[in-house]
XYZ file of C-alpha atoms in Angstrom:
294
model
C 4.754 0.066 -118.912
C 4.927 -3.645 -117.889
C 6.326 -6.275 -120.237
C 8.517 -3.896 -122.239
C 11.407 -6.309 -122.419
C 13.140 -8.155 -125.205
C 11.151 -11.213 -126.353
C 12.026 -14.403 -124.549
C 10.523 -16.468 -127.350
C 12.839 -16.955 -130.301
C 9.825 -17.322 -132.594
C 10.120 -14.089 -134.531
C 10.012 -13.531 -138.253
C 13.454 -14.062 -139.686
C 12.431 -12.961 -143.147
C 10.463 -15.966 -144.395
C 7.050 -14.612 -143.492
C 5.490 -12.097 -145.826
C 5.574 -8.484 -144.696
C 2.985 -6.167 -146.174
C 1.781 -2.592 -145.978
C -0.929 -1.078 -143.843
C -1.701 2.507 -144.844
C -3.024 4.552 -141.868
C -4.661 7.157 -144.101
C -3.532 8.848 -147.292
C -4.736 12.336 -148.060
C -7.931 12.870 -150.066
C -7.710 11.324 -153.564
C -7.727 14.799 -155.116
C -4.617 15.696 -153.087
C -2.911 12.316 -153.303
C -3.856 10.681 -156.621
C -0.468 8.965 -156.995
C -0.679 7.477 -153.509
C -4.066 5.875 -154.107
C -3.060 4.699 -157.583
C -0.011 2.904 -156.162
C -2.233 0.789 -153.928
C -3.751 -0.971 -156.925
C -0.520 -1.380 -158.868
C 0.051 -5.084 -159.615
C 2.352 -6.701 -157.087
C 1.962 -4.093 -154.336
C 2.094 -6.035 -151.022
C -0.901 -4.251 -149.502
C -2.715 -5.686 -146.495
C -5.083 -2.769 -145.990
C -5.542 0.979 -146.438
C -7.648 3.366 -144.381
C -10.212 5.728 -145.870
C -10.762 8.849 -143.756
C -12.850 11.667 -145.196
C -13.467 13.959 -142.217
C -12.520 12.027 -139.083
C -14.906 9.384 -140.393
C -17.179 8.857 -143.419
C -18.191 12.501 -143.832
C -21.770 13.721 -144.181
C -22.447 12.347 -147.664
C -20.756 10.043 -150.176
C -17.691 11.637 -151.757
C -17.469 10.796 -155.486
C -13.659 10.752 -155.511
C -13.538 8.423 -152.519
C -16.225 6.239 -154.089
C -13.984 5.840 -157.119
C -10.875 4.793 -155.198
C -12.961 2.461 -153.025
C -14.310 0.765 -156.138
C -10.849 0.425 -157.683
C -9.351 -1.075 -154.548
C -12.264 -3.473 -154.165
C -11.943 -4.605 -157.794
C -8.193 -5.106 -157.379
C -8.833 -7.322 -154.374
C -11.356 -9.358 -156.351
C -8.833 -9.917 -159.116
C -6.156 -10.870 -156.588
C -8.282 -13.364 -154.702
C -10.249 -14.858 -157.573
C -8.064 -14.294 -160.625
C -6.884 -17.105 -162.861
C -3.267 -16.884 -161.641
C -3.314 -15.628 -158.027
C 0.262 -16.811 -157.409
C 1.775 -14.899 -160.307
C 4.550 -12.495 -159.313
C 2.791 -9.598 -160.997
C -0.631 -10.267 -159.511
C -2.879 -7.442 -158.416
C -2.766 -6.301 -154.818
C -5.219 -7.909 -152.428
C -5.627 -5.237 -149.781
C -8.812 -4.339 -147.963
C -10.236 -0.844 -147.611
C -10.902 0.024 -143.961
C -13.119 2.805 -142.663
C -11.602 5.202 -140.119
C -13.410 5.306 -136.763
C -11.998 7.725 -134.186
C -12.486 6.326 -130.675
C -10.944 9.413 -129.027
C -9.367 7.104 -126.421
C -12.779 5.836 -125.337
C -14.569 9.184 -125.227
C -16.784 8.870 -128.308
C -20.372 7.618 -127.809
C -21.049 4.077 -128.984
C -24.043 5.128 -131.090
C -21.980 7.716 -132.991
C -19.348 5.146 -133.859
C -21.920 2.653 -135.084
C -23.599 5.334 -137.199
C -20.237 6.138 -138.807
C -19.598 2.441 -139.384
C -22.956 1.975 -141.122
C -22.249 4.951 -143.385
C -18.848 3.524 -144.357
C -20.448 0.180 -145.223
C -23.431 1.642 -147.070
C -21.479 4.236 -149.078
C -18.030 2.750 -149.592
C -18.577 -0.973 -148.972
C -15.514 -1.138 -146.744
C -14.010 -4.479 -145.805
C -13.325 -3.551 -142.190
C -12.440 -0.729 -139.820
C -9.410 1.011 -138.371
C -10.189 2.111 -134.808
C -7.960 5.163 -134.435
C -6.915 6.503 -131.020
C -7.990 3.252 -129.421
C -7.495 3.150 -125.652
C -4.939 0.705 -124.309
C -5.903 0.417 -120.628
C -7.506 -2.656 -119.093
C -10.423 -0.581 -117.780
C -11.469 0.387 -121.327
C -11.351 -3.138 -122.717
C -15.044 -4.056 -122.113
C -16.211 -1.031 -124.105
C -13.866 -1.823 -126.978
C -15.000 -5.459 -126.964
C -18.621 -4.358 -127.183
C -17.781 -2.115 -130.140
C -15.705 -4.679 -132.047
C -18.348 -7.349 -131.512
C -20.981 -5.078 -133.016
C -18.699 -4.093 -135.915
C -17.994 -7.734 -136.721
C -21.752 -8.353 -136.820
C -22.290 -5.414 -139.189
C -19.496 -6.589 -141.466
C -20.848 -10.139 -141.485
C -24.127 -8.774 -142.847
C -22.335 -6.825 -145.569
C -21.642 -8.370 -148.961
C -18.423 -6.346 -149.245
C -16.613 -7.841 -146.249
C -15.286 -11.157 -147.512
C -14.105 -13.399 -144.729
C -16.074 -11.429 -142.141
C -14.073 -8.207 -142.490
C -11.015 -6.974 -140.616
C -10.704 -4.838 -137.501
C -7.478 -3.051 -136.598
C -6.993 -1.309 -133.256
C -4.842 1.806 -133.566
C -3.256 1.937 -130.119
C 0.181 3.066 -131.249
C 1.654 1.321 -128.208
C 1.449 -2.065 -126.512
C -1.983 -2.314 -124.905
C -3.241 -4.556 -122.126
C -2.908 -8.123 -123.501
C -6.661 -8.723 -123.532
C -7.030 -6.402 -126.521
C -5.440 -9.091 -128.691
C -8.707 -11.029 -128.454
C -10.867 -8.022 -129.365
C -9.730 -7.493 -132.963
C -7.790 -8.990 -135.850
C -4.726 -6.767 -135.561
C -3.188 -4.262 -133.149
C -0.941 -1.302 -133.986
C 1.658 -1.652 -131.233
C 4.042 1.044 -132.441
C 3.373 4.372 -134.101
C 5.936 7.117 -133.944
C 9.380 8.319 -135.076
C 12.389 6.276 -136.103
C 14.410 7.777 -133.264
C 12.128 5.901 -130.838
C 11.556 2.804 -132.947
C 15.207 1.841 -133.340
C 15.493 1.502 -129.544
C 12.029 0.069 -128.938
C 11.336 -3.233 -127.220
C 8.416 -5.571 -127.597
C 5.955 -6.724 -124.943
C 6.579 -10.311 -123.831
C 2.969 -11.367 -124.284
C 3.129 -10.726 -128.036
C 5.428 -13.753 -128.459
C 2.356 -15.988 -128.241
C 0.765 -14.339 -131.282
C 1.600 -14.695 -135.006
C 3.019 -11.697 -136.930
C -0.254 -10.988 -138.721
C -1.670 -9.792 -135.412
C 0.594 -6.699 -135.202
C 1.378 -3.569 -137.225
C 4.078 -0.895 -136.881
C 3.979 2.624 -138.364
C 7.259 4.538 -138.318
C 8.035 7.972 -139.733
C 11.379 9.673 -140.271
C 13.095 6.439 -141.349
C 16.142 7.333 -143.508
C 16.641 5.324 -146.675
C 19.965 4.120 -145.291
C 18.176 2.544 -142.305
C 15.429 0.671 -144.170
C 17.093 -2.698 -143.668
C 17.503 -2.047 -139.964
C 13.865 -0.964 -139.628
C 12.660 -4.106 -141.391
C 14.830 -6.278 -139.151
C 13.287 -4.637 -136.080
C 9.769 -5.230 -137.406
C 10.507 -8.896 -138.092
C 12.264 -9.436 -134.771
C 9.372 -7.838 -132.884
C 6.844 -9.948 -134.758
C 5.034 -7.324 -136.861
C 3.545 -8.587 -140.119
C 2.188 -5.232 -141.334
C 4.272 -2.064 -141.631
C 4.371 1.428 -143.040
C 7.785 3.092 -143.031
C 8.349 6.563 -144.419
C 11.198 9.031 -144.565
C 8.769 11.910 -144.153
C 8.708 13.690 -140.828
C 5.895 14.737 -138.575
C 5.013 15.844 -135.134
C 7.060 14.362 -132.338
C 7.001 10.901 -130.953
C 3.708 10.412 -129.172
C 2.461 8.512 -132.199
C -0.813 10.372 -132.451
C -0.463 12.704 -135.410
C -1.080 10.203 -138.182
C -3.622 8.246 -136.200
C -6.017 11.108 -136.048
C -5.530 12.895 -139.331
C -8.408 13.229 -141.760
C -8.365 13.297 -145.560
C -8.756 17.074 -145.551
C -5.508 17.432 -143.583
C -6.965 18.238 -140.159
C -5.655 16.573 -137.038
C -7.910 14.682 -134.667
C -8.489 17.750 -132.526
C -9.457 19.841 -135.538
C -6.238 21.793 -135.952
C -4.885 22.362 -139.429
C -1.524 23.214 -140.898
C 0.313 20.228 -139.408
C 2.027 17.751 -141.699
C 0.935 14.122 -141.485
C 3.969 11.956 -142.297
C 1.728 9.085 -143.439
C -0.448 11.111 -145.823
C 1.962 10.806 -148.775
C 4.241 8.206 -150.316
C 7.705 7.807 -148.844
C 10.362 8.979 -151.267
C 11.734 5.429 -151.429
C 8.365 3.766 -152.115
C 9.551 1.778 -155.147
C 12.558 0.525 -153.224
C 10.615 -0.688 -150.204
C 7.986 -2.329 -152.422
C 10.719 -4.245 -154.248
C 12.333 -5.316 -150.969
C 9.117 -6.728 -149.579
C 7.939 -8.237 -152.854
C 4.444 -8.952 -154.167
C 1.878 -10.181 -151.723
C -1.781 -10.927 -151.249
C -3.954 -10.510 -148.185
C -6.368 -13.395 -147.678
């Protein structure tokens, strides 16, 4: 696609800016209790985590998901309003985002808004992750309409401090206009074998690192430093690296997986590399260091 060249702008993160985690969607809390517990461990540099019950909010409030939503919300309150927010062992400050599946522009607007209202009413989410977001210029007006409405809903909610957060899950570099439609764009999602040779779109050089996220699976422990250098050089402020594998490199498997383990097209039995903790979780947390998401 156009613009896939090395960045001409030297303004890339050299390590001074704070990296943090974005979690595309852990498995259901009953299946992944350790994963959800780690998100509220003091010092975890969490920017946000996605809650996905059944390709969305489900048909009724889930008591286990209500519990983890409450814990994450309370941890954020302590992080933002605690007595010592700059302490090195402070609580994490990540937001909980509701998973909305755009199906590359094929889902009706009214269905998406209904799902968004359920997420806000039941789980008091602080924003939304728009999975399988289209990337083409022709789809931009529809996405802008949706994000504008979501921002309005979040502004009316008492759970979305700072107006909430919207993340577009493209998994690739979209048409540049999408950068104005949301708070953050996922511009890479796929395997390490692709990521280590990836290049960044030139237009991203005009944006700060907090505008971009990268999700990479199959990253060996021995290549963690290299992966973090790539993320910083390409200007990504939010990451999730894992050594776990997954389906091949189109970047779609984790984007569309629900908490019950089904893929976006309803198939089961496939392994989502982002549904569980990487085996080197403690190591990558210590490398990034404690952080707080304002």
